[in-house]
CSV table of C-alpha atoms and ligand atoms in Angstrom, one decimal:
chain,number,residue,atom,x,y,z
A,1,MET,CA,21.1,2.6,11.2
A,2,THR,CA,20.2,-0.2,8.8
A,3,THR,CA,17.0,-2.1,8.7
A,4,THR,CA,18.7,-5.3,9.5
A,5,ASP,CA,20.0,-4.5,12.9
A,6,PRO,CA,16.9,-4.0,15.0
A,7,THR,CA,17.4,-3.5,18.7
A,8,LEU,CA,14.3,-5.5,19.7
A,9,ALA,CA,13.3,-4.8,23.3
A,10,ARG,CA,11.3,-8.0,23.8
A,11,PRO,CA,13.0,-11.3,24.6
A,12,GLY,CA,11.8,-14.2,22.5
A,13,VAL,CA,11.2,-12.1,19.4
A,14,ASP,CA,14.0,-12.9,17.0
A,15,VAL,CA,14.9,-14.2,13.5
A,16,HIS,CA,13.1,-17.4,14.2
A,17,THR,CA,9.8,-15.8,15.3
A,18,ARG,CA,7.0,-17.1,13.0
A,19,ILE,CA,4.0,-14.8,12.6
A,20,LEU,CA,0.7,-15.4,10.7
A,21,GLY,CA,-0.4,-12.2,9.2
A,22,ILE,CA,-4.1,-11.5,8.2
A,23,GLU,CA,-5.3,-8.7,5.9
A,24,THR,CA,-9.0,-7.9,5.4
A,25,SER,CA,-9.1,-4.1,5.4
A,26,CYS,CA,-10.7,-3.7,1.9
A,27,ASP,CA,-11.4,-6.1,-0.9
A,28,GLU,CA,-8.4,-8.5,-0.6
A,29,THR,CA,-8.6,-11.5,1.8
A,30,ALA,CA,-5.0,-12.4,2.6
A,31,ALA,CA,-2.9,-14.5,4.9
A,32,ALA,CA,0.8,-15.0,5.1
A,33,VAL,CA,3.5,-16.7,7.3
A,34,VAL,CA,6.7,-14.6,7.7
A,35,VAL,CA,9.7,-15.7,9.8
A,36,GLY,CA,11.8,-13.1,11.6
A,37,GLY,CA,10.0,-10.2,10.0
A,38,ARG,CA,11.8,-10.9,6.8
A,39,VAL,CA,11.5,-14.4,5.3
A,40,VAL,CA,8.1,-14.9,3.5
A,41,ARG,CA,7.2,-18.6,3.9
A,42,SER,CA,3.8,-18.1,2.2
A,43,SER,CA,1.6,-15.3,1.0
A,44,VAL,CA,-1.9,-16.0,-0.2
A,45,VAL,CA,-4.2,-13.3,-1.6
A,46,SER,CA,-7.8,-13.9,-2.7
A,47,SER,CA,-9.0,-10.8,-4.5
A,48,GLN,CA,-12.7,-9.9,-4.5
A,49,VAL,CA,-12.2,-7.6,-7.6
A,50,ASP,CA,-14.5,-9.8,-9.7
A,51,ILE,CA,-17.2,-9.7,-7.1
A,52,HIS,CA,-17.2,-5.9,-6.8
A,53,ALA,CA,-16.5,-5.1,-10.5
A,54,ARG,CA,-20.1,-5.1,-11.6
A,55,PHE,CA,-20.9,-2.5,-9.0
A,56,GLY,CA,-18.0,-0.2,-10.2
A,57,GLY,CA,-16.4,-0.1,-6.8
A,58,VAL,CA,-16.1,-1.9,-3.4
A,59,VAL,CA,-19.4,-2.6,-1.7
A,60,PRO,CA,-18.6,-2.7,2.1
A,61,GLU,CA,-21.3,-5.2,3.1
A,62,ILE,CA,-20.4,-7.6,0.3
A,63,ALA,CA,-16.7,-7.2,1.1
A,64,SER,CA,-17.3,-8.2,4.8
A,65,ARG,CA,-19.4,-11.3,3.8
A,66,ALA,CA,-16.8,-12.4,1.2
A,67,HIS,CA,-14.1,-12.1,3.9
A,68,VAL,CA,-16.1,-14.3,6.2
A,69,ASP,CA,-16.4,-16.9,3.4
A,70,LEU,CA,-12.8,-16.7,2.2
A,71,LEU,CA,-10.6,-16.1,5.3
A,72,THR,CA,-10.6,-19.6,6.7
A,73,PRO,CA,-9.6,-21.3,3.5
A,74,VAL,CA,-7.0,-18.6,2.8
A,75,ILE,CA,-5.4,-19.1,6.2
A,76,ALA,CA,-5.4,-22.8,5.8
A,77,GLU,CA,-3.7,-22.4,2.4
A,78,ALA,CA,-1.1,-20.1,3.9
A,79,LEU,CA,-0.3,-22.5,6.7
A,80,VAL,CA,0.0,-25.5,4.3
A,81,GLU,CA,2.2,-23.5,1.8
A,82,ALA,CA,4.5,-22.5,4.7
A,83,GLY,CA,4.6,-26.1,6.0
A,84,VAL,CA,3.7,-25.0,9.5
A,85,ASP,CA,0.9,-26.1,11.9
A,86,GLY,CA,-1.0,-23.4,13.7
A,87,SER,CA,0.4,-24.6,17.0
A,88,GLU,CA,4.0,-23.9,15.7
A,89,LEU,CA,3.3,-20.1,15.2
A,90,ASP,CA,4.6,-17.5,17.7
A,91,ALA,CA,2.0,-14.8,17.1
A,92,VAL,CA,-1.1,-14.0,15.0
A,93,ALA,CA,-1.4,-10.5,13.5
A,94,ALA,CA,-4.2,-8.7,11.7
A,95,THR,CA,-4.7,-5.3,10.2
A,96,TYR,CA,-7.0,-3.3,12.6
A,97,GLY,CA,-7.3,-0.1,10.5
A,98,PRO,CA,-7.7,2.0,8.5
A,99,GLY,CA,-10.2,0.4,6.2
A,100,LEU,CA,-13.8,-0.7,6.1
A,101,VAL,CA,-15.0,-1.4,9.6
A,102,GLY,CA,-17.0,-4.6,8.8
A,103,ALA,CA,-14.1,-6.0,6.7
A,104,LEU,CA,-11.5,-5.2,9.4
A,105,LEU,CA,-13.6,-6.9,12.1
A,106,VAL,CA,-13.5,-10.2,10.2
A,107,GLY,CA,-9.7,-10.2,10.3
A,108,VAL,CA,-9.3,-8.9,13.8
A,109,SER,CA,-11.8,-11.3,15.3
A,110,THR,CA,-10.4,-14.3,13.5
A,111,ALA,CA,-6.8,-13.4,14.5
A,112,LYS,CA,-7.8,-13.0,18.2
A,113,ALA,CA,-9.7,-16.3,18.2
A,114,LEU,CA,-6.7,-18.1,16.6
A,115,ALA,CA,-4.2,-16.5,19.1
A,116,LEU,CA,-6.4,-17.6,22.0
A,117,VAL,CA,-6.7,-21.2,20.6
A,118,TRP,CA,-3.0,-21.5,19.9
A,119,GLY,CA,-2.0,-19.6,23.1
A,120,VAL,CA,0.2,-17.0,21.3
A,121,PRO,CA,0.1,-13.2,21.3
A,122,PHE,CA,-2.2,-11.2,19.1
A,123,VAL,CA,-0.7,-8.2,17.3
A,124,ALA,CA,-2.8,-5.4,15.9
A,125,VAL,CA,-1.2,-3.8,12.8
A,126,ASN,CA,-1.7,-0.4,11.2
A,127,HIS,CA,-2.4,-1.0,7.4
A,128,LEU,CA,-0.3,2.1,6.5
A,129,GLU,CA,2.6,0.9,8.5
A,130,ALA,CA,2.3,-2.5,6.9
A,131,HIS,CA,2.6,-0.9,3.4
A,132,LEU,CA,5.9,0.8,4.6
A,133,TYR,CA,7.3,-2.5,5.7
A,134,ALA,CA,6.5,-4.1,2.3
A,135,ALA,CA,9.6,-2.5,0.9
A,136,LEU,CA,11.8,-3.5,3.8
A,137,LEU,CA,10.8,-7.1,3.3
A,138,GLU,CA,12.6,-7.3,0.0
A,139,ASP,CA,15.4,-4.8,0.5
A,140,PRO,CA,17.6,-5.6,3.5
A,141,THR,CA,20.2,-3.2,2.3
A,142,LEU,CA,17.9,-0.2,2.8
A,143,GLU,CA,19.5,2.4,5.1
A,144,LEU,CA,17.4,4.8,7.1
A,145,PRO,CA,16.2,7.6,6.9
A,146,ILE,CA,14.1,6.9,3.8
A,147,VAL,CA,11.2,8.7,2.1
A,148,VAL,CA,8.3,6.4,1.2
A,149,LEU,CA,5.9,7.5,-1.4
A,150,LEU,CA,2.7,5.6,-0.4
A,151,VAL,CA,0.1,5.6,-3.1
A,152,SER,CA,-3.0,3.5,-2.8
A,153,GLY,CA,-6.7,3.7,-3.4
A,154,GLY,CA,-7.3,5.5,-0.1
A,155,HIS,CA,-4.0,7.4,0.5
A,156,THR,CA,-1.3,9.4,-1.2
A,157,MET,CA,1.5,10.3,1.2
A,158,LEU,CA,5.1,11.2,1.4
A,159,ILE,CA,6.4,9.8,4.7
A,160,GLU,CA,9.9,10.1,6.2
A,161,MET,CA,10.8,6.9,8.1
A,162,GLU,CA,13.6,7.9,10.4
A,163,GLY,CA,13.6,4.7,12.4
A,164,HIS,CA,11.3,1.8,13.1
A,165,GLY,CA,8.0,3.2,14.1
A,166,ARG,CA,9.4,6.7,13.8
A,167,TYR,CA,7.5,8.6,11.0
A,168,ARG,CA,7.0,12.1,9.8
A,169,MET,CA,4.3,13.1,7.3
A,170,LEU,CA,6.0,15.3,4.7
A,171,GLY,CA,3.1,15.7,2.4
A,172,SER,CA,-0.3,14.2,1.5
A,173,THR,CA,-3.2,14.7,-0.9
A,174,ILE,CA,-5.6,17.5,-0.1
A,175,ASP,CA,-8.5,15.8,-2.0
A,176,ASP,CA,-8.5,12.5,-4.0
A,177,ALA,CA,-5.9,9.8,-3.5
A,178,ALA,CA,-3.9,8.8,-6.6
A,179,GLY,CA,-5.5,5.4,-6.8
A,180,GLU,CA,-9.0,7.0,-6.4
A,181,ALA,CA,-8.2,9.3,-9.4
A,182,PHE,CA,-7.1,6.2,-11.5
A,183,ASP,CA,-10.3,4.4,-10.5
A,184,LYS,CA,-12.6,7.4,-11.2
A,185,VAL,CA,-11.0,8.2,-14.5
A,186,GLY,CA,-11.0,4.5,-15.4
A,187,ARG,CA,-14.8,4.3,-14.7
A,188,TYR,CA,-15.5,7.5,-16.6
A,189,LEU,CA,-13.5,6.1,-19.6
A,190,GLY,CA,-15.6,2.9,-19.5
A,191,LEU,CA,-12.6,0.8,-18.5
A,192,GLY,CA,-14.2,-0.9,-15.5
A,193,TYR,CA,-13.1,-1.4,-12.0
A,194,PRO,CA,-10.4,-1.1,-10.7
A,195,GLY,CA,-9.3,1.7,-13.1
A,196,GLY,CA,-5.6,1.6,-12.2
A,197,PRO,CA,-4.5,-1.6,-13.8
A,198,ALA,CA,-6.9,-1.0,-16.8
A,199,ILE,CA,-5.4,2.5,-17.4
A,200,ASP,CA,-1.9,1.0,-17.0
A,201,ARG,CA,-2.7,-1.5,-19.8
A,202,ILE,CA,-4.5,0.7,-22.3
A,203,ALA,CA,-2.0,3.6,-21.8
A,204,LEU,CA,0.7,1.3,-23.5
A,205,GLU,CA,-1.2,1.9,-26.8
A,206,GLY,CA,-1.7,5.7,-26.3
A,207,ASP,CA,0.3,8.8,-26.7
A,208,PRO,CA,1.3,10.3,-23.3
A,209,ILE,CA,1.9,13.8,-24.7
A,210,ALA,CA,-1.3,13.9,-26.8
A,211,ILE,CA,-3.1,16.0,-24.2
A,212,ARG,CA,-1.3,18.3,-21.7
A,213,PHE,CA,-3.4,17.7,-18.5
A,214,PRO,CA,-2.7,20.0,-15.6
A,215,ARG,CA,-0.2,19.1,-12.9
A,216,ALA,CA,-1.6,20.6,-9.7
A,217,MET,CA,0.8,22.1,-7.1
A,218,LEU,CA,3.8,20.8,-9.1
A,219,ALA,CA,6.1,23.8,-8.7
A,220,GLU,CA,6.3,23.7,-4.9
A,221,GLY,CA,5.5,21.9,-1.7
A,222,LEU,CA,5.0,18.2,-1.0
A,223,ASP,CA,1.2,18.0,-1.0
A,224,PHE,CA,-0.9,16.6,-3.8
A,225,SER,CA,-4.2,17.4,-5.5
A,226,PHE,CA,-5.8,15.1,-8.1
A,227,SER,CA,-9.5,16.1,-8.2
A,228,GLY,CA,-8.8,19.0,-10.7
A,229,LEU,CA,-7.0,16.5,-13.0
A,230,LYS,CA,-10.0,14.2,-13.0
A,231,THR,CA,-12.3,17.1,-13.8
A,232,SER,CA,-9.9,18.1,-16.7
A,233,VAL,CA,-10.2,14.6,-18.1
A,234,VAL,CA,-14.0,14.7,-18.0
A,235,ASN,CA,-14.0,18.2,-19.6
A,236,HIS,CA,-11.6,17.2,-22.3
A,237,VAL,CA,-13.6,14.1,-23.3
A,238,ARG,CA,-16.9,16.1,-23.3
A,239,LYS,CA,-15.3,18.7,-25.6
A,240,HIS,CA,-13.5,16.1,-27.8
A,241,PRO,CA,-15.7,12.9,-27.8
A,242,GLU,CA,-13.6,11.7,-30.8
A,243,ALA,CA,-10.4,11.6,-28.6
A,244,SER,CA,-8.8,8.2,-28.5
A,245,THR,CA,-9.3,6.6,-25.1
A,246,ALA,CA,-5.8,5.2,-25.1
A,247,ASP,CA,-4.4,8.8,-25.6
A,248,VAL,CA,-6.6,10.2,-22.8
A,249,ALA,CA,-5.5,7.4,-20.5
A,250,ALA,CA,-1.8,7.7,-21.4
A,251,SER,CA,-1.9,11.5,-20.9
A,252,PHE,CA,-3.7,11.2,-17.6
A,253,GLN,CA,-1.3,8.6,-16.3
A,254,GLU,CA,1.7,10.8,-17.5
A,255,ALA,CA,0.3,13.7,-15.5
A,256,VAL,CA,-0.2,11.7,-12.3
A,257,VAL,CA,3.3,10.0,-12.5
A,258,ASP,CA,5.0,13.4,-13.3
A,259,VAL,CA,3.6,14.9,-10.1
A,260,LEU,CA,4.3,11.8,-7.9
A,261,VAL,CA,7.9,11.5,-9.0
A,262,THR,CA,8.7,15.2,-8.9
A,263,LYS,CA,7.4,15.5,-5.3
A,264,ALA,CA,9.1,12.2,-4.2
A,265,ARG,CA,12.4,13.5,-5.4
A,266,ARG,CA,11.9,16.9,-3.8
A,267,ALA,CA,11.0,15.2,-0.4
A,268,ALA,CA,14.1,13.0,-0.6
A,269,ARG,CA,16.3,16.0,-1.3
A,270,GLN,CA,14.7,18.0,1.5
A,271,ILE,CA,15.4,15.5,4.3
A,272,GLY,CA,18.7,14.1,2.9
A,273,ALA,CA,17.2,10.6,2.6
A,274,LYS,CA,19.4,7.6,2.0
A,275,GLY,CA,16.7,5.8,0.1
A,276,LEU,CA,13.5,6.4,-1.8
A,277,VAL,CA,10.8,3.7,-1.6
A,278,LEU,CA,7.5,3.1,-3.4
A,279,GLY,CA,4.6,1.5,-1.7
A,280,GLY,CA,0.8,1.0,-2.0
A,281,GLY,CA,-1.4,-0.4,-4.9
A,282,VAL,CA,-0.5,2.4,-7.4
A,283,ALA,CA,3.1,1.4,-7.0
A,284,ALA,CA,2.2,-1.5,-9.3
A,285,ASN,CA,1.9,1.1,-12.1
A,286,SER,CA,4.4,0.4,-14.9
A,287,LEU,CA,5.1,4.0,-15.9
A,288,LEU,CA,5.5,5.0,-12.2
A,289,ARG,CA,7.9,2.2,-11.5
A,290,GLU,CA,10.0,3.1,-14.6
A,291,ARG,CA,10.1,6.8,-13.9
A,292,PHE,CA,10.7,6.3,-10.2
A,293,LEU,CA,13.8,4.1,-10.8
A,294,SER,CA,15.3,6.4,-13.4
A,295,ALA,CA,14.8,9.4,-11.1
A,296,CYS,CA,16.7,7.6,-8.3
A,297,VAL,CA,19.5,6.7,-10.7
A,298,GLU,CA,19.7,10.4,-11.9
A,299,ASP,CA,19.7,11.7,-8.3
A,300,GLY,CA,22.2,9.1,-7.1
A,301,ILE,CA,19.8,7.8,-4.4
A,302,HIS,CA,19.0,4.2,-3.5
A,303,GLY,CA,15.6,3.4,-5.1
A,304,SER,CA,13.5,0.6,-3.6
A,305,LEU,CA,10.7,-0.9,-5.5
A,306,PRO,CA,8.7,-3.8,-3.9
A,307,SER,CA,7.4,-6.5,-6.3
A,308,ARG,CA,3.9,-5.8,-7.6
A,309,ALA,CA,2.5,-8.5,-5.3
A,310,LEU,CA,3.9,-6.7,-2.2
A,311,CYS,CA,2.7,-3.3,-3.4
A,312,THR,CA,-1.0,-4.2,-3.5
A,313,ASP,CA,-2.7,-5.3,-0.3
A,314,ASN,CA,-1.2,-8.5,1.1
A,315,ALA,CA,-0.6,-10.2,4.4
A,316,ALA,CA,3.2,-10.6,4.2
A,317,MET,CA,3.6,-6.9,4.9
A,318,VAL,CA,1.2,-7.2,7.9
A,319,ALA,CA,3.3,-10.1,9.4
A,320,ALA,CA,6.5,-8.1,8.7
A,321,ALA,CA,5.2,-5.0,10.5
A,322,ALA,CA,3.8,-7.2,13.3
A,323,TRP,CA,7.3,-8.6,14.0
A,324,TRP,CA,8.6,-5.1,14.6
A,325,ARG,CA,5.7,-4.1,16.7
A,326,LEU,CA,5.8,-7.3,18.7
A,327,GLY,CA,9.5,-6.7,19.3
A,328,THR,CA,9.1,-3.1,20.5
A,329,ASP,CA,5.6,-2.8,22.0
A,330,GLY,CA,4.8,-6.4,22.8
A,331,PRO,CA,1.4,-8.1,22.2
A,332,SER,CA,-1.7,-6.0,21.6
A,333,PRO,CA,-4.5,-6.2,24.1
A,334,LEU,CA,-7.3,-8.6,23.2
A,335,ASP,CA,-9.9,-5.8,23.5
A,336,THR,CA,-8.2,-3.8,20.6
A,337,GLY,CA,-11.1,-3.1,18.2
A,338,ALA,CA,-11.2,-2.3,14.5
A,339,ASP,CA,-10.4,1.4,13.8
A,340,PRO,CA,-11.6,2.5,10.3
A,341,ASN,CA,-10.0,5.9,10.7
A,342,LEU,CA,-6.7,4.8,12.1
A,343,ARG,CA,-3.8,7.1,11.3
A,344,LEU,CA,-0.1,6.5,11.0
A,345,PRO,CA,1.6,7.2,14.4
A,346,LEU,CA,3.7,10.3,13.8
A,347,LEU,CA,6.6,11.8,15.7
A,348,PRO,CA,5.6,15.0,17.6
B,401,LIG,O1,-3.0,-0.6,-1.7
B,401,LIG,P1,-4.2,-1.1,-2.5
B,401,LIG,O2,-4.2,-2.5,-3.0
B,401,LIG,O3,-5.5,-0.9,-1.6
B,401,LIG,C1,-5.7,0.2,-0.8
B,401,LIG,O4,-5.2,0.1,0.4
B,401,LIG,O5,-6.2,1.2,-1.3
B,401,LIG,O6,-4.4,-0.1,-3.7
B,401,LIG,C2,-5.5,-0.2,-4.6
B,401,LIG,C3,-5.4,0.9,-5.6
B,401,LIG,C4,-6.6,1.0,-6.5
B,401,LIG,O7,-7.0,2.4,-6.6
B,401,LIG,C5,-6.0,0.5,-7.9
B,401,LIG,O8,-6.7,1.1,-9.0
B,401,LIG,C6,-4.6,1.0,-7.8
B,401,LIG,O9,-4.2,0.7,-6.4
B,401,LIG,N1,-3.7,0.2,-8.7
B,401,LIG,C7,-3.1,0.8,-9.7
B,401,LIG,C8,-2.4,-0.3,-10.4
B,401,LIG,N2,-2.7,-1.4,-9.7
B,401,LIG,C9,-3.5,-1.1,-8.7
B,401,LIG,N3,-3.0,2.0,-10.2
B,401,LIG,C10,-2.3,2.3,-11.3
B,401,LIG,N4,-1.7,1.3,-12.0
B,401,LIG,C11,-1.7,0.0,-11.6
B,401,LIG,N5,-1.1,-0.9,-12.3
B,402,LIG,ZN1,-3.5,-0.8,1.0
């Protein structure tokens, strides 16, 4: 099975279907128009990072209010950029979970209202499923089954995607998510919020083998643990206050990437995957991208790396996932609410 030959059950959902996607699950306000689940006609992302940076993390109430202010202009820009009028759309989709409940509600309510006004279906999209579809958007040659390493601020998972909507959880973090570890260590090192991009940058000037930080659970299994690593960084800096921040950042990043890549390769081998895919905000990390691709070349497996803009939260991935969902399940009921704890639907 390839990702380009869907057997869509619903009539009227085809390569011409134009979907407006909306993403407001955390601190990115985003809208995009995607045609046929594949062609990105526009993708607008307004990041609230600057608003939250002075608090050292995302403040939920501030995020919701910012989405209220930003969403209408972001949607308008996405429509103008795509050159379509709202009435020419075939569906409106929004992320309905997981995420911050107030933030999700802004996107969900807006999508439902627009769907009603334009007389088109509303599609509720799972944010995690959307991250999986980000890779498929750019890599039509991808053959299933694939293993997706999904690494974001809230999640660290190894998922087997056997078919569209058919997922198995191969491994996940037992404590902190990888992005959370980057953010906590970044904050501790005084690098500001979000820590991931800041560590990525400063690590370029550091020595990745200066400090041998622990690699938890590296030898076996597909689960992850990052809270011990974060504690090791804190202990090291307390004991060696003179240590170079760049060396600490580079050595920390080296440990995280080592674990992520080792486990992703193991998972791909274990299920006989045809491809290995990276997704989620941490997939924007330069060292992870480099190591991931060379591991795929070494293992003779197709490696798929979405562009950085598609790795971090965006609405193109929401519209792409919505196209598949609309084709298989049809429209979502208008009484679908926001679900902050939504999980990925797994095969029994
Ligand atoms: O997927 P995402 O945009 O939002 C969530 O759904 O969580 O991921 C955000 C996470 C943050 O923890 C951020 O620090 C991390 O992705 N991140 C990075 C990089 N860019 C973003 N981590 C490491 N290196 C990066 N270049
Ligand atoms: Zn995300």
